[in-house]
PDB file of C-alpha atoms and ligand atoms in Angstrom:
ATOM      1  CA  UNK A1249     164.177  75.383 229.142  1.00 80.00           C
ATOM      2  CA  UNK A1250     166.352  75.362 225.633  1.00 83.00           C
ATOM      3  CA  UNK A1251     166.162  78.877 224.612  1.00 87.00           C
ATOM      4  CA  UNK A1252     166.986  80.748 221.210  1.00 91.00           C
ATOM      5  CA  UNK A1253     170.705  79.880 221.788  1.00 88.00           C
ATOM      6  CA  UNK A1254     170.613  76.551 222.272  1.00 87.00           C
ATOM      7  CA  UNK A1255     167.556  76.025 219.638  1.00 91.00           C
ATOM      8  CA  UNK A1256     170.408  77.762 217.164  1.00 91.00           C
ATOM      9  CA  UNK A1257     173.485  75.549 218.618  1.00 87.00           C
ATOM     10  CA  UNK A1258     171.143  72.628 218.059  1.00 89.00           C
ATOM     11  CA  UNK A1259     170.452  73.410 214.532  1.00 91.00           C
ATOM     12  CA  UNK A1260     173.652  74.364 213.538  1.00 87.00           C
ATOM     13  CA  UNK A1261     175.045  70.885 215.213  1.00 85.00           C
ATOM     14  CA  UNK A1262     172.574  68.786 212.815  1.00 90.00           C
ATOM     15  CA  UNK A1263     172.459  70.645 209.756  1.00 91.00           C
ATOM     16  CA  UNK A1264     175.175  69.175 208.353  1.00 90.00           C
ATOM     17  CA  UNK A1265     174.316  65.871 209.648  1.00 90.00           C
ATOM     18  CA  UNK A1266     171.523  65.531 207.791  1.00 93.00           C
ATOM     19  CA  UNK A1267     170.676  67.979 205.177  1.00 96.00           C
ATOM     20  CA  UNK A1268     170.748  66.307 201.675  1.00 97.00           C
ATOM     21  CA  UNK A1269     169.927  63.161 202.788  1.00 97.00           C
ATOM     22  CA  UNK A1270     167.293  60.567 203.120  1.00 98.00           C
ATOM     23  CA  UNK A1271     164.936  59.621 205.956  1.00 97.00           C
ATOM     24  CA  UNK A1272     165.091  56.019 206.221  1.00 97.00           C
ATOM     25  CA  UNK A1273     163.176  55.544 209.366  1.00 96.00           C
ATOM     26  CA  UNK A1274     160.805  57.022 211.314  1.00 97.00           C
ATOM     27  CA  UNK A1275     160.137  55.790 215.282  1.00 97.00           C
ATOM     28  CA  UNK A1276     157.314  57.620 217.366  1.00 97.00           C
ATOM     29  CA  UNK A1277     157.657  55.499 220.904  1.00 96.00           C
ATOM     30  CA  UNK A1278     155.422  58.168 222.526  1.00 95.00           C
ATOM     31  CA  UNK A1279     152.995  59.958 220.559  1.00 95.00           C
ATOM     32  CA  UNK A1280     151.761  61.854 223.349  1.00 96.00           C
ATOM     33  CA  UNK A1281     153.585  65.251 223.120  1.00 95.00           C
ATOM     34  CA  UNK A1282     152.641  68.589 223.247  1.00 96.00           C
ATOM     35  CA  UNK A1283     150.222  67.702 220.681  1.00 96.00           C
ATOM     36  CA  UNK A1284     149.569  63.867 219.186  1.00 96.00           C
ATOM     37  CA  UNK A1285     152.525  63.618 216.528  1.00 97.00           C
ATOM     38  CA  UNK A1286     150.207  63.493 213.555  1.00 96.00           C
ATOM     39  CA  UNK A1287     149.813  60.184 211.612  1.00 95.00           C
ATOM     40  CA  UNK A1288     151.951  62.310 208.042  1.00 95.00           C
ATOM     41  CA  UNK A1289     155.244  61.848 210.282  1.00 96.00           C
ATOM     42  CA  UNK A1290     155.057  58.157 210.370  1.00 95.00           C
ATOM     43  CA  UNK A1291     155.097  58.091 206.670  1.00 93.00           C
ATOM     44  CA  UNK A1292     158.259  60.363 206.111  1.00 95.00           C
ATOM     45  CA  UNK A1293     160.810  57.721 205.069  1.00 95.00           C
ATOM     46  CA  UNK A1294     161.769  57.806 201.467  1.00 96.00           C
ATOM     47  CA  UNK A1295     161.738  61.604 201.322  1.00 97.00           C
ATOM     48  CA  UNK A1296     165.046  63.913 201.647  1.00 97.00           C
ATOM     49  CA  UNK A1297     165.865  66.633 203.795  1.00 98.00           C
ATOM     50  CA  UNK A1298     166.527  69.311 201.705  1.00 98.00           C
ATOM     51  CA  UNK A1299     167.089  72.242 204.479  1.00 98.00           C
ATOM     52  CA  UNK A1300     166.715  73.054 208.218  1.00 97.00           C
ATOM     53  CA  UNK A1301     166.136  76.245 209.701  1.00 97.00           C
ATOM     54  CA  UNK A1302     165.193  78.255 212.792  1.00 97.00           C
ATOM     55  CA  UNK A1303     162.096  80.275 213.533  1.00 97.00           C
ATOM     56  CA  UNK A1304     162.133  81.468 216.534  1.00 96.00           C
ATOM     57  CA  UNK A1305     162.543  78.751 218.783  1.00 95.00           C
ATOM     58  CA  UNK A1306     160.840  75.741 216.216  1.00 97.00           C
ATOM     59  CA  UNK A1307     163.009  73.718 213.958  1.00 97.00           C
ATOM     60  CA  UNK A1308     161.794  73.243 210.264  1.00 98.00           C
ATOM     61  CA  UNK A1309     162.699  70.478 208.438  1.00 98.00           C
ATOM     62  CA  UNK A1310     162.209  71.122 204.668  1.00 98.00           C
ATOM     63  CA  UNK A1311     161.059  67.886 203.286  1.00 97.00           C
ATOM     64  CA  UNK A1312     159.982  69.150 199.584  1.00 95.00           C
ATOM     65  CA  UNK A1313     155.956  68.524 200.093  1.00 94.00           C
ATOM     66  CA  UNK A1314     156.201  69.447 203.265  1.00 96.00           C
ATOM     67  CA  UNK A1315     157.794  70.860 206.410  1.00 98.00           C
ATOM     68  CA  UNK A1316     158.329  68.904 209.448  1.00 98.00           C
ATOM     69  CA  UNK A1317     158.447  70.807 213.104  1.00 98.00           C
ATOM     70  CA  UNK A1318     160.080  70.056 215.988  1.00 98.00           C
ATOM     71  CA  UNK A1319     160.056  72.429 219.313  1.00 96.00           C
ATOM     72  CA  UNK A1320     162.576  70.961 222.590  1.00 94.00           C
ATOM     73  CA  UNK A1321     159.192  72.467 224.535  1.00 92.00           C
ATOM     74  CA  UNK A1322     160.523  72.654 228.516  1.00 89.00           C
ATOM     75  CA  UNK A1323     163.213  69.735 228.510  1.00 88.00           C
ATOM     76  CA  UNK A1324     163.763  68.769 224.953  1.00 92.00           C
ATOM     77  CA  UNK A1325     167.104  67.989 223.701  1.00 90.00           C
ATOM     78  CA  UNK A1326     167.746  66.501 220.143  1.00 92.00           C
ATOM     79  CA  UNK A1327     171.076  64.663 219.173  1.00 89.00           C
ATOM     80  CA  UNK A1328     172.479  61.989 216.693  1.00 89.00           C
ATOM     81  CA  UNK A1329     173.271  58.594 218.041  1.00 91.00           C
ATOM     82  CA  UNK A1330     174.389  55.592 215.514  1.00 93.00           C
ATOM     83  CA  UNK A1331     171.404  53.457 214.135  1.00 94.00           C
ATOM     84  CA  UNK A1332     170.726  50.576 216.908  1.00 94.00           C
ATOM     85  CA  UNK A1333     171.530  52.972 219.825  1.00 95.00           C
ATOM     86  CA  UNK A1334     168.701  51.533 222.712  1.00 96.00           C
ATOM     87  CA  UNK A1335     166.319  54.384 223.413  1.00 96.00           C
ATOM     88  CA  UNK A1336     166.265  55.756 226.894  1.00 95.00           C
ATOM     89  CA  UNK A1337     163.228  56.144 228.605  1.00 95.00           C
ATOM     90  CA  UNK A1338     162.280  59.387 227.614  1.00 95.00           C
ATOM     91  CA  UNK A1339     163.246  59.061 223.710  1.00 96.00           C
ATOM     92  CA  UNK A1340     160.170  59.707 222.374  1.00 96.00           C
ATOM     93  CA  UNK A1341     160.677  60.076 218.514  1.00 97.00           C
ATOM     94  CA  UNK A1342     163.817  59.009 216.081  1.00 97.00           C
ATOM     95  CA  UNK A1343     164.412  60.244 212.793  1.00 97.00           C
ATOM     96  CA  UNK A1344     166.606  57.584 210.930  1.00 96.00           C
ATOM     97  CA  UNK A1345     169.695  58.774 208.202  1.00 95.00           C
ATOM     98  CA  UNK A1346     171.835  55.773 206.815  1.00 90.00           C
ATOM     99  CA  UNK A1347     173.414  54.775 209.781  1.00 92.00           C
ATOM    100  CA  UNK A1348     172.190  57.344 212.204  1.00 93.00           C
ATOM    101  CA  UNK A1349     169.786  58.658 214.442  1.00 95.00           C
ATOM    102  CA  UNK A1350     168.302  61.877 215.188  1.00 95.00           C
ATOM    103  CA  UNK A1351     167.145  61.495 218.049  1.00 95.00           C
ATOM    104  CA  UNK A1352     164.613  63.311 220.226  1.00 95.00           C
ATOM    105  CA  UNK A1353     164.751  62.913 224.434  1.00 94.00           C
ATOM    106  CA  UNK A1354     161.449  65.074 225.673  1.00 94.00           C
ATOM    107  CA  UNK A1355     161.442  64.058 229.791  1.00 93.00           C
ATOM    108  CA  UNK A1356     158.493  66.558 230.748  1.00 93.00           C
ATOM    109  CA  UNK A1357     156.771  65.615 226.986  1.00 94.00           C
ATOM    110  CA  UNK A1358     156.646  69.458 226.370  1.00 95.00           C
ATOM    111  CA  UNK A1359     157.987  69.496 223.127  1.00 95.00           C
ATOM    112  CA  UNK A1360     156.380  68.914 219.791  1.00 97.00           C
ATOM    113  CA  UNK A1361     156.850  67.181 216.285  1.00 97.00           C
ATOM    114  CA  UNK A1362     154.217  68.343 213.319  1.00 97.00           C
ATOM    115  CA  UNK A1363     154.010  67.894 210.123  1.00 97.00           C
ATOM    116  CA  UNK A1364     152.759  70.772 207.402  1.00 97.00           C
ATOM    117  CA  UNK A1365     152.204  70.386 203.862  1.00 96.00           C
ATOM    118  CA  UNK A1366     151.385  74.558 203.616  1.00 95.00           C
ATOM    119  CA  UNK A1367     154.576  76.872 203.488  1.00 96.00           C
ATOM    120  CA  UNK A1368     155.476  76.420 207.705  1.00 96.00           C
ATOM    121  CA  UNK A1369     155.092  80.550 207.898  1.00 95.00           C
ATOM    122  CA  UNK A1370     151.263  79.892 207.495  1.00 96.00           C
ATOM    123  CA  UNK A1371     151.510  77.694 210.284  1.00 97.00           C
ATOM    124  CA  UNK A1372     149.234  78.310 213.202  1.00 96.00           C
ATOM    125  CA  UNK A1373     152.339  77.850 215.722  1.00 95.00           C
ATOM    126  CA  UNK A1374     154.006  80.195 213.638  1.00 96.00           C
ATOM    127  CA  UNK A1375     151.967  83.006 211.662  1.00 96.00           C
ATOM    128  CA  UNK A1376     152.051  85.144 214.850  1.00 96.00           C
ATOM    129  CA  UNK A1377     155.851  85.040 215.604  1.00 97.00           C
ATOM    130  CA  UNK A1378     157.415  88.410 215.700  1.00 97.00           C
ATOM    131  CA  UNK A1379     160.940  89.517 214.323  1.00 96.00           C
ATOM    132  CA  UNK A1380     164.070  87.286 214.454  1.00 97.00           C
ATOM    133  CA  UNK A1381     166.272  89.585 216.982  1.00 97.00           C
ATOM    134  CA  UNK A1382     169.230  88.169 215.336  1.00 97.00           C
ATOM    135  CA  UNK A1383     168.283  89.134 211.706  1.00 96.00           C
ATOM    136  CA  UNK A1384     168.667  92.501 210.878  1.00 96.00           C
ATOM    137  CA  UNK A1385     165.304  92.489 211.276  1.00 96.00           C
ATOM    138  CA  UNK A1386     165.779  94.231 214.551  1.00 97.00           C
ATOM    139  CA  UNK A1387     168.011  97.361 215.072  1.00 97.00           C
ATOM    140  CA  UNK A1388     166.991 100.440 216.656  1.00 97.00           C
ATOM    141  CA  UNK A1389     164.649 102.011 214.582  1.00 97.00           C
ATOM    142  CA  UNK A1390     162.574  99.078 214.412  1.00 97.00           C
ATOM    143  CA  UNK A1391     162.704  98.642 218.328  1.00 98.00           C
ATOM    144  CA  UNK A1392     161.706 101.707 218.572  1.00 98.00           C
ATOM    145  CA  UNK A1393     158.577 102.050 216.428  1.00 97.00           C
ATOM    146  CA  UNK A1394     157.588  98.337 218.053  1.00 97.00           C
ATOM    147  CA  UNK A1395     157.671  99.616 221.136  1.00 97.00           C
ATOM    148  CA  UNK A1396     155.462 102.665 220.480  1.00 97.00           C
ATOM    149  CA  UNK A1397     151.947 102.517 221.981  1.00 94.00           C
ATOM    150  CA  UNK A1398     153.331  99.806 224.620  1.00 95.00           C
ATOM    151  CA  UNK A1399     152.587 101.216 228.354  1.00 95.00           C
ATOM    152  CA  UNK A1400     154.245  97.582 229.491  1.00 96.00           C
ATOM    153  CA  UNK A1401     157.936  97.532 230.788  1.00 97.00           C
ATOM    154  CA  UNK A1402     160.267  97.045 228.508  1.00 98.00           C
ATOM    155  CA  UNK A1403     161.485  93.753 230.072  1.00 97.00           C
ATOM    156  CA  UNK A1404     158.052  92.244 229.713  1.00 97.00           C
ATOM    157  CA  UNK A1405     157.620  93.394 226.405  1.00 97.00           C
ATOM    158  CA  UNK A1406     160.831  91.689 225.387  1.00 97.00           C
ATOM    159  CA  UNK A1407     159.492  88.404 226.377  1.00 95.00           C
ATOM    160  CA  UNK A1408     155.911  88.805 224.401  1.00 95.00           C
ATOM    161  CA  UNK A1409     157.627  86.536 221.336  1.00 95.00           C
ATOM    162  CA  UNK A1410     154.729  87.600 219.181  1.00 95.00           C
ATOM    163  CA  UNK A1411     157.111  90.760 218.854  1.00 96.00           C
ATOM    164  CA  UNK A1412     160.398  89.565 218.993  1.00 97.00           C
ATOM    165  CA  UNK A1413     161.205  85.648 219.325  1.00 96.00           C
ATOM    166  CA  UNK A1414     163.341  84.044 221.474  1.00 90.00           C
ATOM    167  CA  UNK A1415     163.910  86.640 224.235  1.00 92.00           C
ATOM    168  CA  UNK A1416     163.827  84.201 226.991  1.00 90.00           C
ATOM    169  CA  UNK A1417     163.951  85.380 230.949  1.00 92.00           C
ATOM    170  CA  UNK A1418     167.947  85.306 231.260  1.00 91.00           C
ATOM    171  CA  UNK A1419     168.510  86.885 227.950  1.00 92.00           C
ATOM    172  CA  UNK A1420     165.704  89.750 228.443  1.00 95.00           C
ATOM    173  CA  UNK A1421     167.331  90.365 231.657  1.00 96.00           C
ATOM    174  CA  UNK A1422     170.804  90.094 230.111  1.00 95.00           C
ATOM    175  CA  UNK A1423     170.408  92.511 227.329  1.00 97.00           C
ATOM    176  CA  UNK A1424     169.068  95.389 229.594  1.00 98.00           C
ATOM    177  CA  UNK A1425     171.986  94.917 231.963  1.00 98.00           C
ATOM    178  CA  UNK A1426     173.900  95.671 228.773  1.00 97.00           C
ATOM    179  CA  UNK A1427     171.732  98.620 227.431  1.00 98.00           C
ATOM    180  CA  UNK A1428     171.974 100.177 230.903  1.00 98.00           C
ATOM    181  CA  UNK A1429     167.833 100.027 231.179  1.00 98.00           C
ATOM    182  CA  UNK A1430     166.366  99.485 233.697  1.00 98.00           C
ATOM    183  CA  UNK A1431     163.795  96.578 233.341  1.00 98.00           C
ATOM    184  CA  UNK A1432     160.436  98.407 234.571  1.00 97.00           C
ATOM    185  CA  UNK A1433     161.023 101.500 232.144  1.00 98.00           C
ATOM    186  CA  UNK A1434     157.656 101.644 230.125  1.00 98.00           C
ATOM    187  CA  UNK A1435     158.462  99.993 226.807  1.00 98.00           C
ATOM    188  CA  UNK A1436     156.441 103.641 224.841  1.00 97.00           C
ATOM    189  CA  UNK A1437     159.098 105.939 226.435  1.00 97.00           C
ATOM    190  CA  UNK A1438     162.022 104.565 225.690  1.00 98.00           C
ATOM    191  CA  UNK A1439     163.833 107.061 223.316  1.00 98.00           C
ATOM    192  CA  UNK A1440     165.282 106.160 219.637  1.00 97.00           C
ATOM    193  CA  UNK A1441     168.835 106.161 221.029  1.00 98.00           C
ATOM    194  CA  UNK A1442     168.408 103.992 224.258  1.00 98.00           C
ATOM    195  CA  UNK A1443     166.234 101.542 221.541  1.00 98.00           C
ATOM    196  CA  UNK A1444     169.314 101.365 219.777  1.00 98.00           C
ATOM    197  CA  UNK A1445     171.724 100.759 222.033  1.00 98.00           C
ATOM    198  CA  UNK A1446     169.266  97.906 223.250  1.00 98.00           C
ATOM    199  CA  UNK A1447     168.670  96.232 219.507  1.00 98.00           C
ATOM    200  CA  UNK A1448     172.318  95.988 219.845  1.00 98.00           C
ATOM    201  CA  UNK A1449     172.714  94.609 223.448  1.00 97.00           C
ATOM    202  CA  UNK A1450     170.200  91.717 222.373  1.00 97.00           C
ATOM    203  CA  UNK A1451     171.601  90.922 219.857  1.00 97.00           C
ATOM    204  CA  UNK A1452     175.331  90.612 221.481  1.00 95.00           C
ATOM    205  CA  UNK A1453     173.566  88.620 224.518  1.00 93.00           C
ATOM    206  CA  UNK A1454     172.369  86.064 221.979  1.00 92.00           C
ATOM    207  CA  UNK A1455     175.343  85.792 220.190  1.00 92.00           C
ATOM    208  CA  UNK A1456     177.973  85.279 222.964  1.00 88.00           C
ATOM    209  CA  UNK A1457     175.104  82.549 224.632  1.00 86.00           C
ATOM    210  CA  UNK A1458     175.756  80.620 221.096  1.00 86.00           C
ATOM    211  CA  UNK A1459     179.066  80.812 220.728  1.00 82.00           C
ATOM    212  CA  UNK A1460     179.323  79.532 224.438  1.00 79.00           C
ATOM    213  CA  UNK A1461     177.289  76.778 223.224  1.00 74.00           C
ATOM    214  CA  UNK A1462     174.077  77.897 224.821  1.00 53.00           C
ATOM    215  CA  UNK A1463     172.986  78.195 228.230  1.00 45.00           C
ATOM    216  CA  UNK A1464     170.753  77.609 231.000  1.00 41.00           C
ATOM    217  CA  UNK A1465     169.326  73.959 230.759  1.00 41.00           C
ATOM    218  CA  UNK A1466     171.791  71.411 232.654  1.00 39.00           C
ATOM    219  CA  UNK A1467     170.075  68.594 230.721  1.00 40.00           C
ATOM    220  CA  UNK A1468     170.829  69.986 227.270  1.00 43.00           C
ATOM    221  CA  UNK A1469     172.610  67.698 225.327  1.00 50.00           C
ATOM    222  CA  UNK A1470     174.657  68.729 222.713  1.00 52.00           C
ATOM    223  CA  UNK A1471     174.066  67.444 218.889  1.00 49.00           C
ATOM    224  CA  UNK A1472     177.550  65.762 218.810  1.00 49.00           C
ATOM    225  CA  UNK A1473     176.405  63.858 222.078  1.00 48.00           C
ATOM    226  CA  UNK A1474     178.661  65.415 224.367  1.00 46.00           C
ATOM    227  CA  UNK A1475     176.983  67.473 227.729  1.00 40.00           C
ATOM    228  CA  UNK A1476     176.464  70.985 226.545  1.00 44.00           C
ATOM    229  CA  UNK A1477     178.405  73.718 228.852  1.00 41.00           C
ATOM    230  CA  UNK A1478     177.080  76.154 229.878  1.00 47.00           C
ATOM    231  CA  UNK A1479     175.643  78.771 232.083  1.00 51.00           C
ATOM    232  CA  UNK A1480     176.931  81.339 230.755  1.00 58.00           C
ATOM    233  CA  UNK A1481     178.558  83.554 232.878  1.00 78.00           C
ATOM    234  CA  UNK A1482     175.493  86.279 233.721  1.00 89.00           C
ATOM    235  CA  UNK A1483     175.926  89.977 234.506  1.00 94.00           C
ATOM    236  CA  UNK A1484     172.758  89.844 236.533  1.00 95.00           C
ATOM    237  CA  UNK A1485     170.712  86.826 236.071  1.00 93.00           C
ATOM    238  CA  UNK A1486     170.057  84.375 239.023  1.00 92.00           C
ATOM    239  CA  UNK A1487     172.601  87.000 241.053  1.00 94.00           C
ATOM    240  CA  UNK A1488     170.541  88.509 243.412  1.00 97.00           C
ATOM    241  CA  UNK A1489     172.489  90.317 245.947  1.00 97.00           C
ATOM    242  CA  UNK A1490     175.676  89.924 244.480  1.00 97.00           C
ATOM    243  CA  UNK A1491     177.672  92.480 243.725  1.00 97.00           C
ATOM    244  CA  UNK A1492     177.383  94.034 239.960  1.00 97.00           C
ATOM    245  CA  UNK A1493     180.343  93.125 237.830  1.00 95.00           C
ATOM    246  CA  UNK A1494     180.554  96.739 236.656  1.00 96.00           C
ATOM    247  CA  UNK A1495     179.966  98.781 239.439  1.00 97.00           C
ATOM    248  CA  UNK A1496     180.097  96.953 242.338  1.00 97.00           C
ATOM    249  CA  UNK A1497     176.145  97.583 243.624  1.00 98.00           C
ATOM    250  CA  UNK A1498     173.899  94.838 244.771  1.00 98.00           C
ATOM    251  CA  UNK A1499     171.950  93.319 242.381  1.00 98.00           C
ATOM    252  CA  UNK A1500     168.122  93.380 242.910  1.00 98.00           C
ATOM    253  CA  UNK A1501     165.659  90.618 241.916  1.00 97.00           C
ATOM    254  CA  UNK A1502     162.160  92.027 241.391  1.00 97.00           C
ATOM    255  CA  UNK A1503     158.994  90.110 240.236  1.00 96.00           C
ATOM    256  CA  UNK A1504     157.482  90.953 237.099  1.00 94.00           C
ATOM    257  CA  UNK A1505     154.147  89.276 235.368  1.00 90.00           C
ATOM    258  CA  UNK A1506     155.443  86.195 237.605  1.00 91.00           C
ATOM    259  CA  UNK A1507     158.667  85.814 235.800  1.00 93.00           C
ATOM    260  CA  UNK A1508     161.651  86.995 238.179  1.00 95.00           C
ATOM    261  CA  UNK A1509     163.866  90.299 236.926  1.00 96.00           C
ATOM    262  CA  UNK A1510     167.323  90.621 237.930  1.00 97.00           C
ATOM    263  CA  UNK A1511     169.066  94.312 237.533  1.00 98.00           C
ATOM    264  CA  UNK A1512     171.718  96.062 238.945  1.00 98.00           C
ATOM    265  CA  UNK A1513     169.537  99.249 240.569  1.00 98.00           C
ATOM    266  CA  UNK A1514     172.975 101.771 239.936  1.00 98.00           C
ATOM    267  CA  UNK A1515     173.903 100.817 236.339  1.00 98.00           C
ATOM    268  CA  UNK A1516     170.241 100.436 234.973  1.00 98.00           C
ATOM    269  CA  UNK A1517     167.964 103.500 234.643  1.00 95.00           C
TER     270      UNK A1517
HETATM  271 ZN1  LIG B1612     176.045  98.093 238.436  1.00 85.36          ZN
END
């Protein structure tokens, strides 16, 4: 599933691609996505892109009157392709630049493309987002008081995006491997200096998964076309009973709210 990182590698790959310039075609082969692709999208052409941004893991396309949104869903992967490219089978929706293609490929039909003409943060998808952990947003004071009241571990708590967005299961994990927490510690007793060192171990996870280009989907695709790279080498993730890269310990896999937790059981406390 494209995570924060790779949402951010996309958007960083098109930007300059297309900001500034003017839609001059719209295809919607499948409008059966996530939700219908509203009827508004099919009328885009004519109007310019004037910015793209991240929100958590959704893609807004600043169109002047309007915003369009995109989310890769489960399998979506977005690149450009020149103009006349045949669409694969699963290259559901094309947004056409002079010449090129931005082009979306949605296998599992997860994903979504909207349309808004109100300012996207009033968006339903989107008013209930919590705090970008990349902006600074999020450091340890802010952890902390976020986390006061919680009884939930911590690990699940960094996964509830209507706090902070983007914490996916191998970055969650990730990021406590770094802080030295242990994943089932209860999210209200965590003390202001462990919720710092934490803010900080997020937000070092999340940058060292973009600058390796993102991780964890083998069918990402990068924006410039090529295959993206990219597991990331994990400390713990998907290494269950392998030995920590610090100290040497097995690493456990434990099970929580259905999601699998990986943790080294000497390192994290
Ligand atoms: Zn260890």
């Amino acid at each position: 599933m494209p995570e924060l990182p790779e949402v951010e590698v996309t958007c960083r790959g098109i930007a300059p691609q297309l900001v500034g310039r003017t839609i001059s075609s719209i295809a919607v082969r499948e409008s059966r996505l996530r939700w219908p692709v509203p009827a508004a999208v099919r009328s885009l052409a004519g109007r310019v892109v004037l910015g793209l941004r991240r929100r958590g893991k959704y893609l807004l396309f600043d169109c002047g009157d309007g915003h369009l949104i995109m989310h890769l869903g489960m399998s979506g992967s977005l690149r450009m392709v020149a103009a006349g490219t045949p669409p694969g089978k699963h290259d559901h929706f094309d947004l056409g630049f002079d010449g090129k293609l931005l082009r979306l490929r949605d296998p599992r039909r997860f994903g979504a493309v909207l349309w808004t003409a109100q300012p996207p943060q009033a968006h339903p998808l989107i008013r209930h987002l919590g705090i970008e952990p990349l902006s600074r947003d999020l450091d340890g004071r802010r952890l902390h008081a976020l986390t006061r009241g919680h009884r939930t571990a911590i690990k699940q708590f960094l996964m509830d995006g209507r706090r902070i967005v983007g914490l996916g299961n191998i970055y969650a994990s990730e990021s406590l491997f770094l802080a030295a927490i242990h994943p089932g510690t209860r999210a209200s007793r965590l003390s202001r200096e462990r919720c710092a060192r934490l803010a900080v171990a997020i937000k070092r996870t999340l940058r060292a998964a973009i600058s390796a280009g993102g991780s964890s989907l083998r069918d990402f695709v990068r924006s410039d076309g090529e295959l993206g790279c990219f597991q990331a080498r994990t400390c713990v993730y998907g290494r269950a009973g392998q030995p920590c890269r610090r100290c040497g310990a097995k690493i456990r896999r434990i099970v929580q709210g259905q999601r699998a937790t990986f943790y080294c059981p000497n390192c994290q406390h």
